[in-house]
XYZ file of C-alpha atoms in Angstrom:
332
model
C -14.189 9.041 15.347
C -16.807 10.258 12.851
C -18.107 8.467 9.787
C -19.254 9.585 6.363
C -21.303 7.274 4.164
C -20.673 7.089 0.436
C -21.475 5.059 -2.651
C -18.775 3.838 -5.030
C -19.859 3.218 -8.627
C -17.872 1.050 -11.021
C -17.463 1.981 -14.679
C -15.624 0.640 -17.701
C -13.788 2.693 -20.284
C -14.114 2.042 -24.005
C -11.761 3.605 -26.556
C -12.419 3.842 -30.290
C -11.529 5.624 -33.511
C -14.342 7.315 -35.430
C -14.164 6.649 -39.178
C -15.735 8.404 -42.167
C -17.880 5.357 -42.936
C -21.584 5.600 -42.168
C -23.868 3.187 -40.363
C -27.395 2.572 -41.730
C -28.745 5.075 -39.178
C -26.410 7.798 -40.466
C -23.952 7.720 -37.557
C -20.232 7.240 -38.150
C -18.723 3.784 -37.790
C -16.411 3.398 -34.790
C -13.582 0.881 -34.547
C -12.717 -0.287 -31.039
C -9.100 0.267 -30.027
C -7.098 -1.749 -27.466
C -7.082 -0.598 -23.852
C -3.298 -0.391 -24.091
C -3.648 2.252 -26.810
C -5.853 4.283 -24.486
C -3.375 3.873 -21.652
C -0.524 5.173 -23.818
C -2.623 8.137 -24.968
C -3.899 8.926 -21.467
C -0.452 8.802 -19.860
C 0.911 11.032 -22.637
C -2.008 13.428 -22.159
C -1.394 13.660 -18.408
C 2.358 14.116 -18.721
C 1.800 16.851 -21.303
C -0.964 18.799 -19.546
C -0.517 18.372 -15.782
C 1.097 21.393 -14.143
C 3.351 21.582 -11.084
C 0.323 20.890 -8.864
C -0.462 17.737 -10.883
C -3.649 19.382 -12.161
C -5.081 20.241 -15.563
C -8.277 21.875 -16.793
C -10.418 20.971 -19.792
C -13.445 22.523 -21.476
C -12.864 25.596 -19.258
C -15.035 24.347 -16.386
C -13.595 20.939 -15.444
C -10.379 19.985 -13.660
C -8.499 16.730 -13.223
C -5.938 16.273 -10.454
C -3.728 13.207 -10.088
C -3.066 12.469 -6.411
C -1.248 9.132 -6.595
C -0.286 6.402 -9.053
C 1.292 2.978 -8.839
C 2.565 0.002 -10.808
C 0.834 -2.843 -8.931
C -2.925 -3.427 -8.674
C -2.592 -5.061 -5.250
C -0.406 -2.347 -3.681
C -1.850 0.870 -2.282
C -0.005 3.833 -3.860
C 1.426 6.582 -1.670
C -0.029 10.060 -2.090
C 2.452 12.131 -4.066
C 3.880 9.134 -5.954
C 3.296 10.220 -9.548
C 5.468 8.138 -11.855
C 3.186 8.120 -14.901
C 4.661 5.759 -17.493
C 4.006 2.554 -19.427
C 4.177 0.545 -16.178
C 1.416 2.518 -14.453
C -1.545 0.310 -13.529
C -3.492 2.490 -11.060
C -4.244 6.220 -10.900
C -6.073 7.934 -8.025
C -7.310 11.462 -8.511
C -10.007 14.139 -8.335
C -12.504 15.308 -10.910
C -13.751 18.847 -10.288
C -16.068 21.472 -11.736
C -16.256 25.243 -11.273
C -19.158 26.374 -9.110
C -20.916 29.720 -9.027
C -21.157 30.666 -5.334
C -22.907 34.006 -5.706
C -25.847 32.588 -3.711
C -23.659 31.039 -0.994
C -22.532 32.595 2.281
C -21.141 31.664 5.685
C -23.219 32.060 8.864
C -22.074 31.953 12.479
C -23.582 28.964 14.253
C -24.219 30.921 17.463
C -25.086 34.469 16.396
C -26.391 33.634 12.902
C -24.387 36.581 11.588
C -23.857 36.195 7.817
C -20.422 36.529 6.234
C -19.262 36.545 2.647
C -17.181 33.684 1.314
C -13.819 35.188 0.550
C -11.596 34.280 -2.362
C -8.809 35.958 -4.258
C -9.447 37.477 -7.660
C -7.454 34.675 -9.313
C -9.327 31.876 -7.507
C -12.574 30.018 -8.142
C -14.577 27.514 -6.129
C -15.092 24.001 -7.372
C -16.933 20.888 -6.288
C -14.984 17.662 -6.750
C -15.061 13.972 -6.136
C -12.617 11.076 -6.371
C -11.936 8.486 -9.054
C -9.628 5.482 -9.299
C -8.568 3.890 -12.601
C -7.288 0.317 -12.799
C -5.481 -1.094 -15.851
C -5.288 -4.879 -15.971
C -6.041 -7.942 -18.068
C -9.276 -9.882 -18.251
C -8.819 -13.291 -19.898
C -5.744 -11.976 -21.678
C -7.435 -8.769 -22.856
C -6.373 -5.421 -21.326
C -9.286 -3.524 -19.734
C -9.766 -0.229 -17.912
C -12.021 -0.155 -14.846
C -12.930 3.044 -12.996
C -14.150 3.333 -9.404
C -16.020 6.593 -8.847
C -17.180 8.078 -5.536
C -20.417 9.828 -6.394
C -20.887 13.242 -4.758
C -23.694 15.779 -4.980
C -22.948 18.711 -7.346
C -19.626 17.155 -8.413
C -19.167 16.257 -12.094
C -20.162 12.814 -13.280
C -17.328 10.445 -14.152
C -18.612 10.382 -17.748
C -17.088 13.850 -18.157
C -13.744 12.087 -18.576
C -14.915 11.394 -22.124
C -14.298 15.084 -22.912
C -10.557 14.441 -22.611
C -10.619 12.784 -26.026
C -10.316 16.262 -27.592
C -6.809 16.559 -26.080
C -5.483 13.339 -27.598
C -3.172 13.071 -30.583
C -5.929 12.200 -33.057
C -9.218 14.105 -33.472
C -10.794 10.770 -34.382
C -10.204 9.231 -30.949
C -13.312 8.820 -28.805
C -13.635 7.889 -25.127
C -16.751 6.300 -23.658
C -17.259 5.833 -19.921
C -20.078 3.404 -19.192
C -21.350 1.708 -16.029
C -20.409 -1.929 -15.567
C -23.620 -3.921 -15.540
C -24.551 -7.560 -15.203
C -27.012 -9.236 -17.574
C -28.930 -10.128 -14.430
C -28.470 -8.276 -11.173
C -29.009 -11.525 -9.292
C -26.301 -13.423 -11.160
C -23.548 -12.658 -8.669
C -25.655 -13.511 -5.635
C -26.785 -16.832 -7.067
C -23.153 -17.984 -7.102
C -22.406 -17.025 -3.488
C -22.375 -19.851 -0.959
C -23.384 -17.728 2.021
C -26.113 -15.067 1.995
C -26.283 -13.697 5.521
C -28.837 -10.881 5.232
C -31.279 -9.173 2.848
C -32.154 -5.501 3.191
C -34.965 -3.503 1.534
C -35.423 0.237 1.910
C -37.791 2.674 0.215
C -39.153 6.211 0.543
C -42.956 6.463 0.320
C -45.151 9.560 -0.135
C -46.491 11.118 3.051
C -50.053 10.192 2.049
C -49.244 6.478 1.795
C -51.541 4.680 4.233
C -49.120 1.860 5.073
C -46.338 4.297 5.869
C -48.738 6.427 7.900
C -49.800 3.398 9.926
C -46.207 2.358 10.590
C -45.197 5.809 11.782
C -48.495 6.640 13.462
C -49.066 9.870 11.564
C -52.508 8.689 10.403
C -53.899 9.676 13.795
C -55.144 13.258 13.723
C -53.616 14.168 17.076
C -50.233 12.765 16.066
C -50.280 14.279 12.574
C -50.455 17.784 14.051
C -47.037 17.140 15.600
C -45.399 16.999 12.150
C -44.622 19.689 9.624
C -42.988 19.868 6.167
C -42.915 16.104 5.692
C -41.459 15.115 2.310
C -41.315 11.322 2.461
C -41.744 8.493 4.943
C -38.768 6.129 4.835
C -38.568 2.615 6.162
C -36.215 -0.346 5.983
C -36.842 -4.079 6.387
C -33.928 -6.426 7.093
C -33.777 -10.224 7.186
C -30.611 -11.160 9.064
C -29.064 -14.443 10.125
C -26.518 -15.345 12.772
C -23.016 -14.064 12.073
C -21.498 -15.789 9.054
C -24.476 -18.135 8.555
C -26.458 -18.683 5.361
C -30.173 -17.795 5.559
C -31.343 -19.133 2.164
C -31.772 -22.772 1.226
C -33.244 -21.849 -2.163
C -31.561 -19.047 -4.126
C -34.508 -18.829 -6.541
C -36.475 -16.933 -3.893
C -34.230 -13.921 -4.593
C -35.874 -13.376 -7.973
C -39.308 -13.517 -6.330
C -38.234 -11.011 -3.677
C -36.868 -8.647 -6.314
C -40.061 -8.785 -8.397
C -42.348 -8.306 -5.392
C -40.347 -5.333 -4.188
C -40.439 -3.727 -7.656
C -44.211 -4.183 -7.773
C -44.702 -2.851 -4.241
C -42.483 0.169 -4.923
C -44.194 1.034 -8.218
C -47.733 0.555 -6.892
C -47.056 2.917 -4.002
C -45.072 5.515 -5.981
C -41.990 4.789 -3.917
C -38.600 6.370 -4.580
C -34.978 5.653 -3.625
C -35.734 1.945 -3.408
C -32.881 -0.500 -2.914
C -32.498 -4.204 -2.198
C -29.159 -5.534 -1.106
C -27.731 -8.693 0.395
C -24.595 -9.417 2.385
C -22.952 -12.431 0.774
C -19.661 -14.242 0.251
C -18.007 -17.466 -0.800
C -15.553 -19.371 1.367
C -12.340 -17.415 2.042
C -14.002 -14.146 0.936
C -15.082 -11.085 2.876
C -18.788 -10.489 3.431
C -19.728 -7.903 0.771
C -22.954 -5.989 0.153
C -24.502 -6.677 -3.282
C -27.281 -4.444 -4.600
C -29.620 -6.508 -6.779
C -32.594 -4.236 -7.528
C -30.821 -3.006 -10.654
C -27.869 -4.241 -12.678
C -25.310 -1.592 -11.734
C -22.148 -2.401 -9.815
C -22.154 -0.219 -6.722
C -20.676 -0.533 -3.258
C -22.054 1.381 -0.296
C -19.429 2.074 2.327
C -18.501 4.207 5.330
C -15.381 6.331 5.555
C -13.916 6.804 9.024
C -12.306 10.210 9.435
C -10.871 12.099 12.357
C -7.953 9.667 12.567
C -4.272 10.425 12.101
C -4.608 9.655 8.391
C -5.615 12.454 6.057
C -9.001 12.439 4.356
C -7.539 11.624 0.943
C -5.588 8.688 2.378
C -8.794 7.337 3.907
C -10.774 7.655 0.669
C -7.938 6.156 -1.396
C -7.572 3.156 0.910
C -11.310 2.447 1.054
C -11.835 2.731 -2.722
C -8.827 0.485 -3.356
C -10.101 -2.041 -0.815
C -13.570 -2.130 -2.376
C -12.148 -2.662 -5.852
C -10.030 -5.594 -4.689
C -13.017 -7.070 -2.818
C -15.161 -6.979 -5.978
C -12.371 -7.527 -8.493
C -13.231 -11.084 -9.545
C -16.911 -10.179 -9.899
C -16.184 -6.994 -11.863
C -13.872 -8.717 -14.320
C -16.652 -11.153 -15.210
C -18.650 -8.361 -16.796
C -16.207 -5.676 -17.933
C -15.790 -5.655 -21.717
């Protein structure tokens, strides 16, 4: 069985009507509209524009495909179940973008013989990724949360905002924004068990600490390397299975600040700090606390009897349910 790593980002959707009134800065005043109004408009939009393959295009270069939908947040929808109506609470689909492949070709792994990528005259290539929308209530107020599997070259989930041009009013406006916490440490501070802390960073190849760790500061060893871009390393503090390693949660803020300083002073990139944590009767979940974004790093197992889309759907649904109570604290 093979694995593919991925990162799921969590966003919130805001819906408003643009008025003719002006703000002091000259922009138009926007009035927020209920999430239920968006849901009605979005379901109508999908039912009007999806074709027989449950797909629609917008702005000429983007596509949206609905793969599955359901009426219960806690139940995993079956692929092909597409009853889009007022009872719909979850939608799983793809967001794609046309790609120019004039500079792409196939090459035989053994002979290295090049071959053109064939397509019919009425076909185009696209790069896509998956999204999952959840409609539910937060303290009595309907909200829309979006889980988005980020993929290189695929469109960003914010492109969903372009769908506002297909709604019944030209004044409707969609905003797709990341869900953030006022303090990235806030969630961790409330967890009873913190089992591990992990820091990773990429340092320039001329960084002396990284050179010492990897041994490439020795002239004889350095000649063994070529085309080095970065030197990556990871430090992990890990406790016994299921055991808490911190008596004082305040140390987390100190760790975060020290890591930021270390990373900046050494021109590091791709830095991340995460911790595995949970409360009683919860799963152990990885929380990233270097920034304030809600993300979830995960592995997808493929090569099983289940199809790839089933695997992605199940994992994204699982991650949303794992983080649901935390997400609903900060979604607006």
